[in-house]
Amino acid sequence: MTESKKAALSIVKIGGNIVDNPQALESFLNDFHQLEGHKLLVHGGGVMASKMAKQLGIETKMIHGRRITDEETLKLVTMVYAGWGNKNIVALLQKTGCNAIGLSGADANTIPAIRRSPVPIDFGFAGDPDPDKTNTDFISQLIESGITPVFCAITHDGSGSLLNTNADTIAYTLATALSEKYLVTIYYCFEKEGVMMDVNDPTSMILTMTREEYETYKQKGIIVDGMIPKLDNSFRAIENGVSKVVILHAKNLLSGKGTTLG
Amino acid sequence: MTESKKAALSIVKIGGNIVDNPQALESFLNDFHQLEGHKLLVHGGGVMASKMAKQLGIETKMIHGRRITDEETLKLVTMVYAGWGNKNIVALLQKTGCNAIGLSGADANTIPAIRRSPVPIDFGFAGDPDPDKTNTDFISQLIESGITPVFCAITHDGSGSLLNTNADTIAYTLATALSEKYLVTIYYCFEKEGVMMDVNDPTSMILTMTREEYETYKQKGIIVDGMIPKLDNSFRAIENGVSKVVILHAKNLLSGKGTTLG
């Protein structure tokens, strides 16, 4: 499809900190409802999963910020992400008048994934989706029918196993796959207002950033740690057909104020 | 639509005892996959919910066999029913080649419900669906696309609250609503092979039963206790357009051997 004929699609990703905060969540979902045009939501749920793990006496094991998903943990995250987390969001969106449908990647085989190799680190039931196998026909049918898909961070391997999958990666996968049919903007919501030149100076937000500028900031040690996988992921999305990526605070979704990559 | 032009639709309901038994569940789902024609699955999850409640130290309160759903219990049952219970079934069906999609009544507003009146008994976040408001257009679009809906026993009130709903009632609601478009058979799977004249005599199964026969059995005290709401519900479904109701053991799904009402 030629770019000019494509309709716009906003893919918004929110993290577990919002999902676990009833006031922030409801306020965000009211904004999300007001976002014009086609849209799709991807949510995490890690904060709630860690709390629930503690209540159940299940030890939370993390390596490089990623959860090790043994069988017990897979049940737990599926309960939290696909259960209360996802359905609570859907019910709240229905209240605003947004006709939401909650999905995991197993539902209608929307996001087939491959269980991550146990070498060098065994992350257990952790899955990496294959963008080429994403079921974009079904997802775009929903979107064209005026239905808003709400994805949790669970996929499956097609052989009967659910897989825990990073929510940023789900957003990336859906965005790149759907960019064949839509002009996709990804909104990665996180706890800061954007990417900062100096994390201690709230006025130092970078408004726009090219790939070249990003490489320079990385080399100079201005952009470090947790921002690097997020930005690598974002620039890879742009290289793979996504029109624009905005990194911003959830409260600024409607204004779009944040760091725009492209 | 005239009866003769309607396609057949099987609505199968399984209880929490199968959902919580990995071997029985996988065996059942293999049979379900082989069931010919359009189909839809409704599942409970009460056994798993009670176990999880115990693990979390949440007291399970039941009145007349129905769970009292306070806020904490609502979160719990949504996690169990819509989360692990539902998505595990979907992933296992995908493995068989059955293109399943897991849904709660909140998803795409498929089953709007009304929170049950707190008088005479306050069941908390318990919902009674309204068959006239069931979103049959969306559900039949899925079915016609070759997708098999898998419903858990969670609905919503349209005002942001999820509601715990009896799985038999979900099956009844979907069956009566969809009988406008399909020739619907309900298969209520339970722990016995059918309705028994004498619960202690496995050879005493009733093969077919009319409404009149049922009334006679009730008056004579042959059919008692837990079977009464199940059968009342079944005959009401037939009065409201459902073609046939079969009460049977899950292992006999493919042979259809059980008690047939109609």
Short mmCIF file of C-alpha atoms in Angstrom, two decimals, chain B residues 25-245:
data_model
loop_
_atom_site.label_atom_id
_atom_site.label_comp_id
_atom_site.label_asym_id
_atom_site.label_seq_id
_atom_site.Cartn_x
_atom_site.Cartn_y
_atom_site.Cartn_z
CA LEU B 25 -8.33 -30.68 30.14
CA GLU B 26 -5.98 -31.54 27.30
CA SER B 27 -7.92 -34.71 26.51
CA PHE B 28 -11.19 -32.77 26.51
CA LEU B 29 -9.77 -30.01 24.28
CA ASN B 30 -8.57 -32.59 21.73
CA ASP B 31 -12.15 -33.91 21.58
CA PHE B 32 -13.57 -30.39 21.43
CA HIS B 33 -11.32 -29.61 18.47
CA GLN B 34 -12.74 -32.66 16.64
CA LEU B 35 -16.33 -31.56 17.18
CA GLU B 36 -17.60 -30.70 13.69
CA GLY B 37 -19.17 -27.42 12.66
CA HIS B 38 -19.31 -24.07 14.43
CA LYS B 39 -18.56 -24.19 18.11
CA LEU B 40 -18.00 -22.08 21.19
CA LEU B 41 -16.63 -22.99 24.61
CA VAL B 42 -17.62 -21.64 28.02
CA HIS B 43 -15.54 -22.59 31.05
CA GLY B 44 -15.69 -22.22 34.79
CA GLY B 45 -12.71 -22.10 37.12
CA GLY B 46 -14.11 -22.32 40.63
CA VAL B 47 -11.78 -25.11 41.81
CA MET B 48 -8.69 -23.11 40.83
CA ALA B 49 -10.16 -19.91 42.32
CA SER B 50 -10.78 -21.60 45.66
CA LYS B 51 -7.23 -22.99 45.72
CA MET B 52 -5.75 -19.60 44.86
CA ALA B 53 -7.96 -17.91 47.49
CA LYS B 54 -6.57 -20.30 50.09
CA GLN B 55 -2.97 -19.59 48.99
CA LEU B 56 -3.62 -15.85 49.27
CA GLY B 57 -5.47 -16.17 52.57
CA ILE B 58 -8.72 -14.86 51.07
CA GLU B 59 -11.77 -16.43 52.67
CA THR B 60 -14.12 -18.16 50.19
CA LYS B 61 -17.72 -17.31 51.09
CA MET B 62 -20.49 -19.26 49.36
CA ILE B 63 -24.28 -19.01 49.70
CA HIS B 64 -26.48 -21.57 47.88
CA GLY B 65 -23.38 -22.77 46.00
CA ARG B 66 -22.63 -19.27 44.70
CA ARG B 67 -19.53 -17.30 45.57
CA ILE B 68 -19.82 -13.98 47.40
CA THR B 69 -17.62 -11.67 45.34
CA ASP B 70 -16.08 -8.84 47.33
CA GLU B 71 -13.51 -6.56 45.66
CA GLU B 72 -10.57 -8.79 46.54
CA THR B 73 -12.42 -11.88 45.30
CA LEU B 74 -13.35 -10.10 42.05
CA LYS B 75 -9.66 -9.49 41.34
CA LEU B 76 -8.89 -13.10 42.20
CA VAL B 77 -11.59 -14.68 40.01
CA THR B 78 -10.74 -12.34 37.11
CA MET B 79 -7.09 -13.39 37.38
CA VAL B 80 -7.99 -17.07 37.51
CA TYR B 81 -10.90 -17.22 35.04
CA ALA B 82 -9.87 -14.62 32.42
CA GLY B 83 -6.12 -15.03 33.02
CA TRP B 84 -4.54 -18.44 33.43
CA GLY B 85 -7.75 -20.46 33.02
CA ASN B 86 -8.81 -18.82 29.78
CA LYS B 87 -5.41 -18.29 28.13
CA ASN B 88 -4.17 -21.77 28.96
CA ILE B 89 -7.24 -23.21 27.19
CA VAL B 90 -6.68 -20.90 24.21
CA ALA B 91 -2.99 -21.89 23.91
CA LEU B 92 -3.89 -25.61 24.12
CA LEU B 93 -6.60 -25.21 21.46
CA GLN B 94 -4.16 -23.34 19.20
CA LYS B 95 -1.87 -26.34 19.57
CA THR B 96 -4.62 -28.64 18.22
CA GLY B 97 -5.10 -26.30 15.25
CA CYS B 98 -8.33 -24.78 16.57
CA ASN B 99 -8.13 -21.00 16.11
CA ALA B 100 -9.47 -20.01 19.52
CA ILE B 101 -9.95 -16.53 20.99
CA GLY B 102 -10.43 -16.03 24.72
CA LEU B 103 -13.08 -13.55 25.79
CA SER B 104 -14.75 -12.15 28.86
CA GLY B 105 -18.13 -10.45 28.54
CA ALA B 106 -16.34 -7.08 28.77
CA ASP B 107 -14.32 -7.74 25.60
CA ALA B 108 -15.96 -6.00 22.64
CA ASN B 109 -18.90 -5.57 25.05
CA THR B 110 -19.97 -9.13 24.19
CA ILE B 111 -22.00 -9.80 27.36
CA PRO B 112 -23.28 -6.71 29.18
CA ALA B 113 -24.66 -7.61 32.59
CA ILE B 114 -26.41 -6.04 35.55
CA ARG B 115 -24.95 -6.20 39.04
CA ARG B 116 -27.24 -8.37 41.12
CA SER B 117 -29.41 -6.55 43.64
CA PRO B 118 -27.96 -6.71 47.19
CA VAL B 119 -31.45 -7.71 48.43
CA PRO B 120 -32.18 -10.36 49.75
CA ILE B 121 -28.54 -11.58 49.54
CA ASP B 122 -25.60 -9.33 48.70
CA PHE B 123 -23.47 -11.40 46.35
CA GLY B 124 -21.11 -8.43 45.80
CA PHE B 125 -19.70 -8.06 42.28
CA ALA B 126 -21.98 -10.74 40.82
CA GLY B 127 -23.63 -10.09 37.47
CA ASP B 128 -26.67 -11.37 35.64
CA PRO B 129 -26.35 -10.96 31.87
CA ASP B 130 -29.15 -9.65 29.71
CA PRO B 131 -29.58 -12.02 26.70
CA ASP B 132 -31.18 -9.22 24.65
CA LYS B 133 -28.02 -7.13 24.97
CA THR B 134 -25.55 -9.86 24.04
CA ASN B 135 -23.38 -8.70 21.13
CA THR B 136 -24.31 -11.55 18.77
CA ASP B 137 -23.09 -9.65 15.66
CA PHE B 138 -19.49 -9.63 16.84
CA ILE B 139 -19.60 -13.21 18.14
CA SER B 140 -21.10 -14.54 14.89
CA GLN B 141 -18.51 -12.58 12.85
CA LEU B 142 -15.81 -14.45 14.75
CA ILE B 143 -17.56 -17.78 14.22
CA GLU B 144 -18.08 -17.13 10.51
CA SER B 145 -14.35 -16.26 10.22
CA GLY B 146 -13.50 -19.73 11.53
CA ILE B 147 -12.54 -18.48 14.97
CA THR B 148 -13.72 -20.35 18.07
CA PRO B 149 -14.72 -18.09 20.99
CA VAL B 150 -13.75 -19.31 24.47
CA PHE B 151 -15.68 -17.47 27.17
CA CYS B 152 -14.72 -17.26 30.80
CA ALA B 153 -17.31 -16.49 33.48
CA ILE B 154 -16.63 -12.76 33.79
CA THR B 155 -18.94 -10.03 32.48
CA HIS B 156 -19.14 -6.25 33.07
CA ASP B 157 -21.71 -3.61 33.92
CA GLY B 158 -20.70 -1.04 31.27
CA SER B 159 -19.80 1.38 34.08
CA GLY B 160 -16.27 0.14 34.60
CA SER B 161 -16.92 -2.83 36.89
CA LEU B 162 -16.18 -6.41 36.01
CA LEU B 163 -18.73 -8.90 37.37
CA ASN B 164 -18.41 -12.51 38.42
CA THR B 165 -21.04 -14.55 36.56
CA ASN B 166 -22.08 -18.19 36.75
CA ALA B 167 -20.59 -20.13 33.81
CA ASP B 168 -23.84 -22.10 33.23
CA THR B 169 -25.61 -18.76 32.95
CA ILE B 170 -23.03 -17.50 30.43
CA ALA B 171 -23.65 -20.61 28.30
CA TYR B 172 -27.42 -20.12 28.62
CA THR B 173 -27.16 -16.44 27.70
CA LEU B 174 -24.96 -17.00 24.65
CA ALA B 175 -27.09 -19.96 23.53
CA THR B 176 -30.42 -18.16 23.69
CA ALA B 177 -29.01 -14.99 22.08
CA LEU B 178 -27.25 -16.91 19.28
CA SER B 179 -30.29 -19.13 18.61
CA GLU B 180 -31.64 -16.27 16.48
CA LYS B 181 -28.84 -16.99 14.01
CA TYR B 182 -27.97 -20.64 14.64
CA LEU B 183 -29.50 -24.00 15.50
CA VAL B 184 -27.88 -24.20 18.92
CA THR B 185 -27.12 -27.29 20.96
CA ILE B 186 -25.81 -26.76 24.49
CA TYR B 187 -23.54 -29.46 25.92
CA TYR B 188 -23.39 -29.05 29.70
CA CYS B 189 -20.44 -31.17 30.81
CA PHE B 190 -20.38 -32.23 34.44
CA GLU B 191 -18.93 -34.93 36.66
CA LYS B 192 -21.64 -37.56 35.97
CA GLU B 193 -22.57 -39.27 32.70
CA GLY B 194 -26.03 -37.73 32.70
CA VAL B 195 -29.14 -37.29 34.88
CA MET B 196 -29.69 -40.39 37.00
CA MET B 197 -32.97 -41.92 38.23
CA ASP B 198 -30.92 -43.20 41.16
CA VAL B 199 -27.61 -41.46 41.92
CA ASN B 200 -26.24 -44.73 43.34
CA ASP B 201 -27.02 -46.74 40.20
CA PRO B 202 -24.82 -45.83 37.19
CA THR B 203 -27.16 -47.80 34.86
CA SER B 204 -30.13 -45.59 35.75
CA MET B 205 -29.27 -42.73 33.38
CA ILE B 206 -32.21 -40.96 31.77
CA LEU B 207 -31.53 -40.83 28.00
CA THR B 208 -34.15 -38.28 27.03
CA MET B 209 -36.41 -36.09 29.10
CA THR B 210 -39.27 -33.75 28.21
CA ARG B 211 -40.34 -30.81 30.35
CA GLU B 212 -43.39 -32.82 31.52
CA GLU B 213 -41.27 -35.79 32.55
CA TYR B 214 -38.92 -33.44 34.39
CA GLU B 215 -41.82 -31.95 36.38
CA THR B 216 -42.98 -35.45 37.33
CA TYR B 217 -39.45 -36.49 38.42
CA LYS B 218 -39.18 -33.33 40.51
CA GLN B 219 -42.56 -33.93 42.19
CA LYS B 220 -41.61 -37.52 42.98
CA GLY B 221 -38.29 -36.41 44.51
CA ILE B 222 -36.25 -38.34 41.91
CA ILE B 223 -34.45 -35.22 40.73
CA VAL B 224 -33.21 -33.10 43.62
CA ASP B 225 -30.66 -30.55 44.83
CA GLY B 226 -28.00 -29.24 42.44
CA MET B 227 -29.61 -30.79 39.36
CA ILE B 228 -32.71 -28.60 39.69
CA PRO B 229 -31.18 -25.19 38.80
CA LYS B 230 -29.18 -26.86 35.99
CA LEU B 231 -32.31 -28.45 34.50
CA ASP B 232 -34.54 -25.40 35.07
CA ASN B 233 -31.92 -23.40 33.20
CA SER B 234 -31.76 -25.99 30.41
CA PHE B 235 -35.51 -26.14 29.83
CA ARG B 236 -35.67 -22.33 29.90
CA ALA B 237 -33.00 -22.33 27.15
CA ILE B 238 -35.18 -24.64 25.03
CA GLU B 239 -38.24 -22.43 25.61
CA ASN B 240 -36.11 -19.50 24.43
CA GLY B 241 -35.08 -20.97 21.10
CA VAL B 242 -32.22 -23.39 21.83
CA SER B 243 -32.71 -26.60 19.79
CA LYS B 244 -31.31 -29.14 22.20
CA VAL B 245 -29.54 -29.44 25.55
#
